[in-house]
GROMACS .gro file of N, CA and C in nm:
model
  489
    1ARG      N    1   0.085  -0.118   0.000
    1ARG     CA    2   0.000   0.000   0.000
    1ARG      C    3   0.089   0.124   0.000
    2ASP      N    4   0.047   0.228  -0.070
    2ASP     CA    5   0.127   0.350  -0.078
    2ASP      C    6   0.128   0.423   0.054
    3LEU      N    7   0.247   0.473   0.091
    3LEU     CA    8   0.260   0.547   0.216
    3LEU      C    9   0.200   0.687   0.204
    4LEU      N   10   0.224   0.752   0.092
    4LEU     CA   11   0.174   0.888   0.073
    4LEU      C   12   0.043   0.887  -0.004
    5PRO      N   13  -0.057   0.957   0.047
    5PRO     CA   14  -0.185   0.965  -0.023
    5PRO      C   15  -0.175   1.062  -0.141
    6PRO      N   16  -0.275   1.061  -0.230
    6PRO     CA   17  -0.277   1.161  -0.338
    6PRO      C   18  -0.277   1.303  -0.279
    7ASP      N   19  -0.227   1.398  -0.357
    7ASP     CA   20  -0.214   1.536  -0.309
    7ASP      C   21  -0.342   1.593  -0.250
    8ASP      N   22  -0.457   1.560  -0.309
    8ASP     CA   23  -0.582   1.618  -0.260
    8ASP      C   24  -0.622   1.561  -0.125
    9GLU      N   25  -0.560   1.451  -0.083
    9GLU     CA   26  -0.592   1.392   0.047
    9GLU      C   27  -0.481   1.412   0.150
   10LEU      N   28  -0.374   1.479   0.111
   10LEU     CA   29  -0.259   1.493   0.200
   10LEU      C   30  -0.291   1.588   0.315
   11SER      N   31  -0.284   1.538   0.434
   11SER     CA   32  -0.299   1.619   0.554
   11SER      C   33  -0.210   1.558   0.661
   12VAL      N   34  -0.187   1.633   0.766
   12VAL     CA   35  -0.103   1.585   0.875
   12VAL      C   36  -0.162   1.459   0.935
   13GLU      N   37  -0.293   1.459   0.954
   13GLU     CA   38  -0.358   1.343   1.014
   13GLU      C   39  -0.343   1.218   0.927
   14VAL      N   40  -0.363   1.234   0.797
   14VAL     CA   41  -0.350   1.121   0.705
   14VAL      C   42  -0.206   1.073   0.703
   15LEU      N   43  -0.111   1.164   0.697
   15LEU     CA   44   0.029   1.127   0.695
   15LEU      C   45   0.067   1.053   0.823
   16GLN      N   46   0.023   1.104   0.937
   16GLN     CA   47   0.053   1.039   1.065
   16GLN      C   48  -0.008   0.898   1.069
   17GLU      N   49  -0.131   0.885   1.021
   17GLU     CA   50  -0.197   0.755   1.017
   17GLU      C   51  -0.118   0.657   0.931
   18ARG      N   52  -0.070   0.703   0.815
   18ARG     CA   53   0.006   0.616   0.725
   18ARG      C   54   0.139   0.575   0.789
   19ILE      N   55   0.203   0.670   0.855
   19ILE     CA   56   0.330   0.638   0.920
   19ILE      C   57   0.307   0.536   1.032
   20GLU      N   58   0.202   0.557   1.110
   20GLU     CA   59   0.173   0.463   1.219
   20GLU      C   60   0.142   0.324   1.166
   21SER      N   61   0.089   0.317   1.044
   21SER     CA   62   0.056   0.186   0.986
   21SER      C   63   0.181   0.104   0.954
   22LEU      N   64   0.297   0.168   0.953
   22LEU     CA   65   0.420   0.093   0.931
   22LEU      C   66   0.438  -0.015   1.038
   23GLY      N   67   0.391   0.013   1.157
   23GLY     CA   68   0.401  -0.084   1.265
   23GLY      C   69   0.317  -0.207   1.242
   24ASP      N   70   0.215  -0.198   1.156
   24ASP     CA   71   0.130  -0.313   1.127
   24ASP      C   72   0.205  -0.421   1.050
   25TRP      N   73   0.289  -0.379   0.957
   25TRP     CA   74   0.357  -0.479   0.875
   25TRP      C   75   0.490  -0.523   0.934
   26GLN      N   76   0.545  -0.444   1.026
   26GLN     CA   77   0.668  -0.485   1.092
   26GLN      C   78   0.676  -0.416   1.227
   27PRO      N   79   0.615  -0.478   1.330
   27PRO     CA   80   0.607  -0.412   1.460
   27PRO      C   81   0.742  -0.396   1.531
   28GLN      N   82   0.841  -0.472   1.490
   28GLN     CA   83   0.974  -0.460   1.550
   28GLN      C   84   1.078  -0.453   1.440
   29GLY      N   85   1.197  -0.417   1.475
   29GLY     CA   86   1.305  -0.411   1.377
   29GLY      C   87   1.304  -0.283   1.297
   30GLU      N   88   1.344  -0.295   1.170
   30GLU     CA   89   1.360  -0.178   1.083
   30GLU      C   90   1.230  -0.100   1.066
   31GLY      N   91   1.117  -0.168   1.055
   31GLY     CA   92   0.989  -0.099   1.039
   31GLY      C   93   0.956  -0.012   1.159
   32ALA      N   94   0.981  -0.065   1.278
   32ALA     CA   95   0.953   0.011   1.401
   32ALA      C   96   1.047   0.131   1.413
   33THR      N   97   1.173   0.109   1.375
   33THR     CA   98   1.271   0.219   1.380
   33THR      C   99   1.233   0.329   1.282
   34LEU      N  100   1.197   0.289   1.160
   34LEU     CA  101   1.155   0.386   1.060
   34LEU      C  102   1.031   0.462   1.106
   35ARG      N  103   0.937   0.391   1.164
   35ARG     CA  104   0.815   0.452   1.215
   35ARG      C  105   0.848   0.556   1.323
   36SER      N  106   0.934   0.520   1.418
   36SER     CA  107   0.972   0.613   1.526
   36SER      C  108   1.042   0.735   1.469
   37TYR      N  109   1.132   0.713   1.373
   37TYR     CA  110   1.203   0.824   1.312
   37TYR      C  111   1.108   0.920   1.240
   38LEU      N  112   1.019   0.865   1.158
   38LEU     CA  113   0.926   0.949   1.082
   38LEU      C  114   0.829   1.024   1.173
   39LEU      N  115   0.778   0.956   1.276
   39LEU     CA  116   0.686   1.024   1.368
   39LEU      C  117   0.758   1.129   1.451
   40CYS      N  118   0.881   1.102   1.487
   40CYS     CA  119   0.961   1.202   1.559
   40CYS      C  120   0.980   1.326   1.472
   41THR      N  121   1.020   1.305   1.347
   41THR     CA  122   1.044   1.416   1.255
   41THR      C  123   0.916   1.495   1.229
   42LEU      N  124   0.807   1.425   1.204
   42LEU     CA  125   0.679   1.492   1.179
   42LEU      C  126   0.639   1.578   1.300
   43ASN      N  127   0.644   1.521   1.419
   43ASN     CA  128   0.603   1.595   1.538
   43ASN      C  129   0.698   1.710   1.571
   44LEU      N  130   0.826   1.691   1.544
   44LEU     CA  131   0.922   1.799   1.566
   44LEU      C  132   0.890   1.917   1.476
   45HIS      N  133   0.863   1.891   1.349
   45HIS     CA  134   0.831   1.999   1.255
   45HIS      C  135   0.696   2.064   1.285
   46LEU      N  136   0.607   1.991   1.351
   46LEU     CA  137   0.478   2.048   1.388
   46LEU      C  138   0.483   2.118   1.523
   47GLY      N  139   0.599   2.114   1.589
   47GLY     CA  140   0.613   2.178   1.719
   47GLY      C  141   0.555   2.098   1.835
   48ARG      N  142   0.525   1.974   1.811
   48ARG     CA  143   0.473   1.886   1.917
   48ARG      C  144   0.593   1.819   1.984
   49LEU      N  145   0.660   1.894   2.069
   49LEU     CA  146   0.788   1.850   2.122
   49LEU      C  147   0.778   1.728   2.213
   50ASP      N  148   0.672   1.721   2.295
   50ASP     CA  149   0.658   1.605   2.383
   50ASP      C  150   0.639   1.476   2.303
   51ARG      N  151   0.556   1.484   2.201
   51ARG     CA  152   0.534   1.365   2.117
   51ARG      C  153   0.661   1.330   2.038
   52ALA      N  154   0.729   1.431   1.990
   52ALA     CA  155   0.854   1.407   1.918
   52ALA      C  156   0.955   1.339   2.011
   53ARG      N  157   0.959   1.383   2.135
   53ARG     CA  158   1.052   1.325   2.233
   53ARG      C  159   1.021   1.177   2.257
   54GLU      N  160   0.894   1.144   2.269
   54GLU     CA  161   0.855   1.003   2.289
   54GLU      C  162   0.906   0.916   2.174
   55HIS      N  163   0.887   0.963   2.053
   55HIS     CA  164   0.930   0.886   1.936
   55HIS      C  165   1.082   0.883   1.924
   56ALA      N  166   1.148   0.992   1.962
   56ALA     CA  167   1.295   0.994   1.958
   56ALA      C  168   1.352   0.896   2.060
   57ASP      N  169   1.290   0.889   2.176
   57ASP     CA  170   1.334   0.793   2.278
   57ASP      C  171   1.320   0.649   2.227
   58ARG      N  172   1.208   0.620   2.158
   58ARG     CA  173   1.188   0.486   2.100
   58ARG      C  174   1.291   0.458   1.991
   59TRP      N  175   1.314   0.560   1.909
   59TRP     CA  176   1.412   0.548   1.801
   59TRP      C  177   1.549   0.513   1.859
   60LEU      N  178   1.590   0.584   1.965
   60LEU     CA  179   1.720   0.558   2.026
   60LEU      C  180   1.721   0.421   2.095
   61ALA      N  181   1.609   0.381   2.154
   61ALA     CA  182   1.602   0.249   2.217
   61ALA      C  183   1.619   0.139   2.111
   62ASP      N  184   1.561   0.160   1.992
   62ASP     CA  185   1.573   0.064   1.883
   62ASP      C  186   1.715   0.063   1.824
   63ARG      N  187   1.775   0.181   1.822
   63ARG     CA  188   1.907   0.197   1.762
   63ARG      C  189   1.999   0.276   1.856
   64PRO      N  190   2.052   0.215   1.962
   64PRO     CA  191   2.134   0.289   2.059
   64PRO      C  192   2.260   0.351   1.998
   65ASP      N  193   2.305   0.300   1.885
   65ASP     CA  194   2.424   0.354   1.821
   65ASP      C  195   2.394   0.465   1.720
   66SER      N  196   2.268   0.505   1.709
   66SER     CA  197   2.229   0.604   1.610
   66SER      C  198   2.273   0.745   1.650
   67ARG      N  199   2.367   0.798   1.576
   67ARG     CA  200   2.413   0.935   1.601
   67ARG      C  201   2.304   1.035   1.567
   68ALA      N  202   2.226   1.006   1.464
   68ALA     CA  203   2.118   1.096   1.424
   68ALA      C  204   2.011   1.104   1.533
   69ALA      N  205   1.980   0.992   1.598
   69ALA     CA  206   1.881   0.993   1.706
   69ALA      C  207   1.932   1.077   1.823
   70ARG      N  208   2.060   1.063   1.856
   70ARG     CA  209   2.116   1.143   1.966
   70ARG      C  210   2.117   1.291   1.931
   71ALA      N  211   2.146   1.323   1.805
   71ALA     CA  212   2.145   1.463   1.763
   71ALA      C  213   2.004   1.520   1.769
   72THR      N  214   1.905   1.440   1.730
   72THR     CA  215   1.766   1.484   1.737
   72THR      C  216   1.724   1.508   1.882
   73LEU      N  217   1.767   1.421   1.971
   73LEU     CA  218   1.738   1.441   2.114
   73LEU      C  219   1.803   1.571   2.164
   74ALA      N  220   1.919   1.604   2.112
   74ALA     CA  221   1.984   1.730   2.151
   74ALA      C  222   1.900   1.850   2.107
   75VAL      N  223   1.847   1.843   1.985
   75VAL     CA  224   1.759   1.951   1.936
   75VAL      C  225   1.637   1.963   2.026
   76LEU      N  226   1.579   1.850   2.064
   76LEU     CA  227   1.462   1.852   2.152
   76LEU      C  228   1.499   1.905   2.291
   77ASP      N  229   1.617   1.870   2.341
   77ASP     CA  230   1.663   1.925   2.470
   77ASP      C  231   1.675   2.077   2.462
   78LEU      N  232   1.732   2.126   2.354
   78LEU     CA  233   1.746   2.272   2.336
   78LEU      C  234   1.609   2.339   2.333
   79ALA      N  235   1.517   2.280   2.258
   79ALA     CA  236   1.383   2.339   2.246
   79ALA      C  237   1.311   2.341   2.381
   80ALA      N  238   1.344   2.246   2.467
   80ALA     CA  239   1.281   2.239   2.599
   80ALA      C  240   1.358   2.318   2.705
   81GLY      N  241   1.468   2.382   2.664
   81GLY     CA  242   1.546   2.463   2.758
   81GLY      C  243   1.641   2.382   2.845
   82ARG      N  244   1.667   2.258   2.808
   82ARG     CA  245   1.761   2.174   2.884
   82ARG      C  246   1.899   2.186   2.819
   83GLU      N  247   1.970   2.292   2.858
   83GLU     CA  248   2.097   2.326   2.794
   83GLU      C  249   2.207   2.221   2.818
   84GLU      N  250   2.222   2.173   2.942
   84GLU     CA  251   2.333   2.083   2.972
   84GLU      C  252   2.325   1.950   2.897
   85PRO      N  253   2.209   1.881   2.899
   85PRO     CA  254   2.204   1.757   2.820
   85PRO      C  255   2.224   1.784   2.670
   86ALA      N  256   2.172   1.897   2.623
   86ALA     CA  257   2.190   1.932   2.481
   86ALA      C  258   2.338   1.954   2.451
   87ARG      N  259   2.404   2.025   2.540
   87ARG     CA  260   2.547   2.052   2.520
   87ARG      C  261   2.626   1.921   2.512
   88GLU      N  262   2.597   1.829   2.604
   88GLU     CA  263   2.669   1.702   2.605
   88GLU      C  264   2.645   1.623   2.476
   89ARG      N  265   2.520   1.617   2.434
   89ARG     CA  266   2.487   1.541   2.312
   89ARG      C  267   2.549   1.606   2.188
   90LEU      N  268   2.541   1.739   2.180
   90LEU     CA  269   2.595   1.809   2.063
   90LEU      C  270   2.747   1.801   2.060
   91GLU      N  271   2.810   1.813   2.175
   91GLU     CA  272   2.956   1.803   2.180
   91GLU      C  273   3.001   1.666   2.129
   92GLU      N  274   2.934   1.563   2.176
   92GLU     CA  275   2.965   1.427   2.131
   92GLU      C  276   2.948   1.416   1.979
   93ARG      N  277   2.838   1.468   1.930
   93ARG     CA  278   2.808   1.460   1.787
   93ARG      C  279   2.911   1.536   1.704
   94VAL      N  280   2.948   1.655   1.749
   94VAL     CA  281   3.040   1.740   1.673
   94VAL      C  282   3.176   1.673   1.657
   95TRP      N  283   3.226   1.613   1.763
   95TRP     CA  284   3.360   1.554   1.754
   95TRP      C  285   3.357   1.414   1.691
   96GLU      N  286   3.242   1.344   1.698
   96GLU     CA  287   3.230   1.213   1.632
   96GLU      C  288   3.205   1.229   1.482
   97GLU      N  289   3.128   1.331   1.446
   97GLU     CA  290   3.084   1.350   1.308
   97GLU      C  291   3.115   1.494   1.267
   98PRO      N  292   3.243   1.523   1.237
   98PRO     CA  293   3.284   1.661   1.211
   98PRO      C  294   3.209   1.729   1.096
   99GLY      N  295   3.153   1.653   1.003
   99GLY     CA  296   3.085   1.714   0.890
   99GLY      C  297   2.942   1.757   0.918
  100ASP      N  298   2.893   1.734   1.038
  100ASP     CA  299   2.754   1.768   1.071
  100ASP      C  300   2.744   1.917   1.105
  101ALA      N  301   2.711   1.996   1.004
  101ALA     CA  302   2.704   2.142   1.022
  101ALA      C  303   2.593   2.182   1.118
  102LEU      N  304   2.482   2.111   1.116
  102LEU     CA  305   2.370   2.143   1.206
  102LEU      C  306   2.411   2.124   1.352
  103ALA      N  307   2.479   2.014   1.381
  103ALA     CA  308   2.526   1.990   1.518
  103ALA      C  309   2.630   2.094   1.558
  104ALA      N  310   2.719   2.128   1.467
  104ALA     CA  311   2.822   2.228   1.497
  104ALA      C  312   2.759   2.363   1.528
  105ALA      N  313   2.660   2.403   1.451
  105ALA     CA  314   2.592   2.531   1.475
  105ALA      C  315   2.518   2.528   1.608
  106GLY      N  316   2.449   2.419   1.636
  106GLY     CA  317   2.378   2.407   1.764
  106GLY      C  318   2.473   2.410   1.881
  107TYR      N  319   2.583   2.338   1.869
  107TYR     CA  320   2.684   2.335   1.975
  107TYR      C  321   2.745   2.474   1.994
  108ALA      N  322   2.773   2.543   1.884
  108ALA     CA  323   2.829   2.678   1.893
  108ALA      C  324   2.734   2.772   1.967
  109ARG      N  325   2.606   2.762   1.939
  109ARG     CA  326   2.509   2.849   2.006
  109ARG      C  327   2.497   2.816   2.156
  110VAL      N  328   2.503   2.688   2.189
  110VAL     CA  329   2.499   2.648   2.330
  110VAL      C  330   2.622   2.701   2.403
  111LEU      N  331   2.738   2.689   2.340
  111LEU     CA  332   2.860   2.740   2.402
  111LEU      C  333   2.853   2.892   2.419
  112PHE      N  334   2.802   2.960   2.318
  112PHE     CA  335   2.790   3.106   2.326
  112PHE      C  336   2.699   3.147   2.440
  113ARG      N  337   2.579   3.087   2.445
  113ARG     CA  338   2.483   3.122   2.550
  113ARG      C  339   2.535   3.088   2.690
  114GLY      N  340   2.615   2.982   2.698
  114GLY     CA  341   2.669   2.941   2.827
  114GLY      C  342   2.794   3.015   2.867
  115GLY      N  343   2.843   3.103   2.781
  115GLY     CA  344   2.963   3.180   2.813
  115GLY      C  345   3.092   3.100   2.803
  116ALA      N  346   3.088   2.986   2.737
  116ALA     CA  347   3.208   2.902   2.720
  116ALA      C  348   3.282   2.947   2.595
  117TRP      N  349   3.332   3.069   2.599
  117TRP     CA  350   3.388   3.130   2.480
  117TRP      C  351   3.519   3.068   2.436
  118ASP      N  352   3.599   3.018   2.529
  118ASP     CA  353   3.724   2.951   2.490
  118ASP      C  354   3.693   2.823   2.412
  119ASP      N  355   3.594   2.747   2.460
  119ASP     CA  356   3.552   2.627   2.387
  119ASP      C  357   3.495   2.663   2.251
  120LEU      N  358   3.422   2.774   2.246
  120LEU     CA  359   3.366   2.820   2.119
  120LEU      C  360   3.476   2.861   2.022
  121ASP      N  361   3.578   2.931   2.072
  121ASP     CA  362   3.692   2.968   1.988
  121ASP      C  363   3.757   2.843   1.928
  122GLU      N  364   3.772   2.739   2.011
  122GLU     CA  365   3.832   2.614   1.962
  122GLU      C  366   3.747   2.551   1.853
  123LEU      N  367   3.616   2.546   1.875
  123LEU     CA  368   3.525   2.490   1.775
  123LEU      C  369   3.534   2.567   1.644
  124LEU      N  370   3.530   2.700   1.651
  124LEU     CA  371   3.536   2.783   1.530
  124LEU      C  372   3.670   2.766   1.458
  125GLU      N  373   3.777   2.755   1.535
  125GLU     CA  374   3.910   2.737   1.475
  125GLU      C  375   3.919   2.603   1.402
  126VAL      N  376   3.871   2.497   1.467
  126VAL     CA  377   3.874   2.363   1.405
  126VAL      C  378   3.785   2.360   1.281
  127ALA      N  379   3.668   2.422   1.290
  127ALA     CA  380   3.576   2.424   1.177
  127ALA      C  381   3.639   2.497   1.058
  128ALA      N  382   3.706   2.609   1.084
  128ALA     CA  383   3.770   2.685   0.977
  128ALA      C  384   3.886   2.604   0.917
  129ARG      N  385   3.964   2.542   1.003
  129ARG     CA  386   4.079   2.463   0.956
  129ARG      C  387   4.035   2.343   0.871
  130ASP      N  388   3.922   2.282   0.911
  130ASP     CA  389   3.873   2.162   0.841
  130ASP      C  390   3.784   2.193   0.722
  131GLY      N  391   3.765   2.322   0.692
  131GLY     CA  392   3.684   2.360   0.577
  131GLY      C  393   3.535   2.340   0.595
  132ARG      N  394   3.486   2.345   0.718
  132ARG     CA  395   3.342   2.327   0.741
  132ARG      C  396   3.283   2.448   0.813
  133PHE      N  397   3.342   2.563   0.787
  133PHE     CA  398   3.295   2.687   0.846
  133PHE      C  399   3.185   2.742   0.756
  134ASP      N  400   3.061   2.739   0.803
  134ASP     CA  401   2.949   2.780   0.719
  134ASP      C  402   2.887   2.910   0.769
  135ALA      N  403   2.777   2.951   0.708
  135ALA     CA  404   2.710   3.077   0.742
  135ALA      C  405   2.662   3.079   0.887
  136GLU      N  406   2.612   2.965   0.937
  136GLU     CA  407   2.565   2.959   1.077
  136GLU      C  408   2.680   2.986   1.173
  137LEU      N  409   2.794   2.923   1.149
  137LEU     CA  410   2.909   2.944   1.237
  137LEU      C  411   2.963   3.087   1.224
  138ALA      N  412   2.956   3.142   1.104
  138ALA     CA  413   2.999   3.281   1.084
  138ALA      C  414   2.911   3.375   1.165
  139GLN      N  415   2.781   3.346   1.170
  139GLN     CA  416   2.689   3.428   1.248
  139GLN      C  417   2.722   3.420   1.398
  140VAL      N  418   2.751   3.301   1.447
  140VAL     CA  419   2.788   3.285   1.588
  140VAL      C  420   2.920   3.357   1.615
  141GLN      N  421   3.014   3.348   1.522
  141GLN     CA  422   3.141   3.417   1.539
  141GLN      C  423   3.120   3.569   1.545
  142ASP      N  424   3.030   3.621   1.463
  142ASP     CA  425   2.998   3.765   1.467
  142ASP      C  426   2.938   3.803   1.602
  143MET      N  427   2.846   3.719   1.652
  143MET     CA  428   2.785   3.747   1.782
  143MET      C  429   2.890   3.746   1.893
  144LEU      N  430   2.984   3.653   1.884
  144LEU     CA  431   3.091   3.644   1.982
  144LEU      C  432   3.177   3.770   1.977
  145GLY      N  433   3.209   3.816   1.857
  145GLY     CA  434   3.287   3.939   1.843
  145GLY      C  435   3.216   4.059   1.902
  146MET      N  436   3.086   4.071   1.877
  146MET     CA  437   3.009   4.184   1.933
  146MET      C  438   3.001   4.175   2.085
  147ALA      N  439   2.988   4.055   2.137
  147ALA     CA  440   2.982   4.038   2.282
  147ALA      C  441   3.115   4.075   2.346
  148ARG      N  442   3.224   4.047   2.280
  148ARG     CA  443   3.356   4.076   2.336
  148ARG      C  444   3.394   4.224   2.326
  149ARG      N  445   3.362   4.287   2.215
  149ARG     CA  446   3.410   4.424   2.193
  149ARG      C  447   3.299   4.527   2.184
  150GLY      N  448   3.176   4.485   2.184
  150GLY     CA  449   3.065   4.577   2.165
  150GLY      C  450   3.029   4.582   2.019
  151PRO      N  451   2.916   4.642   1.987
  151PRO     CA  452   2.865   4.637   1.850
  151PRO      C  453   2.937   4.728   1.750
  152ARG      N  454   3.022   4.820   1.797
  152ARG     CA  455   3.091   4.914   1.708
  152ARG      C  456   2.993   4.986   1.616
  153TRP      N  457   2.905   5.062   1.676
  153TRP     CA  458   2.807   5.136   1.597
  153TRP      C  459   2.877   5.229   1.500
  154ALA      N  460   2.827   5.239   1.381
  154ALA     CA  461   2.887   5.324   1.278
  154ALA      C  462   2.868   5.472   1.311
  155VAL      N  463   2.755   5.508   1.370
  155VAL     CA  464   2.724   5.646   1.401
  155VAL      C  465   2.680   5.654   1.547
  156THR      N  466   2.733   5.751   1.619
  156THR     CA  467   2.693   5.770   1.758
  156THR      C  468   2.578   5.871   1.762
  157HIS      N  469   2.473   5.838   1.832
  157HIS     CA  470   2.357   5.927   1.845
  157HIS      C  471   2.347   5.973   1.990
  158GLU      N  472   2.309   6.098   2.004
  158GLU     CA  473   2.293   6.154   2.137
  158GLU      C  474   2.158   6.223   2.143
  159ALA      N  475   2.088   6.201   2.251
  159ALA     CA  476   1.955   6.263   2.267
  159ALA      C  477   1.957   6.349   2.393
  160THR      N  478   1.892   6.463   2.382
  160THR     CA  479   1.880   6.553   2.497
  160THR      C  480   1.733   6.578   2.522
  161SER      N  481   1.695   6.572   2.647
  161SER     CA  482   1.556   6.599   2.680
  161SER      C  483   1.550   6.707   2.787
  162ARG      N  484   1.431   6.761   2.815
  162ARG     CA  485   1.415   6.864   2.918
  162ARG      C  486   1.426   6.803   3.057
  163HIS      N  487   1.416   6.674   3.069
  163HIS     CA  488   1.413   6.609   3.200
  163HIS      C  489   1.550   6.574   3.238
   0.00000   0.00000   0.00000
């Protein structure tokens, strides 16, 4: 049976129903892992973070060695305001999988917000040296520069009032 319905029938509910039906033909193994991954992704994009977390936990339970599942859990930790677990997961991901630009950008932002600027400098230096310095990292580097030296306004404005 087709997973995706015709365009005129495509809705979140129909898509979720079709994804959940994957468990009917293979309740364990690859089918269950695929189902957990797809439902996690769907719920994450819909902003249903609690439901996405449930499916991500199942995904990781099915595949404990999945770097993508751990990275997804880090994104969910960040969205829920759990900085420390997110930092640990992203740090692991960045050094295990140097080409993951999304993890590097997330880790850079966590380091910036946490004031771990020396660690952030190291990450930016390694990223530049390895040729994986992208627009996201450039933006974090700019924010770091402004935080260290101030915004360097081009024009100074002064206001005077009667008070």
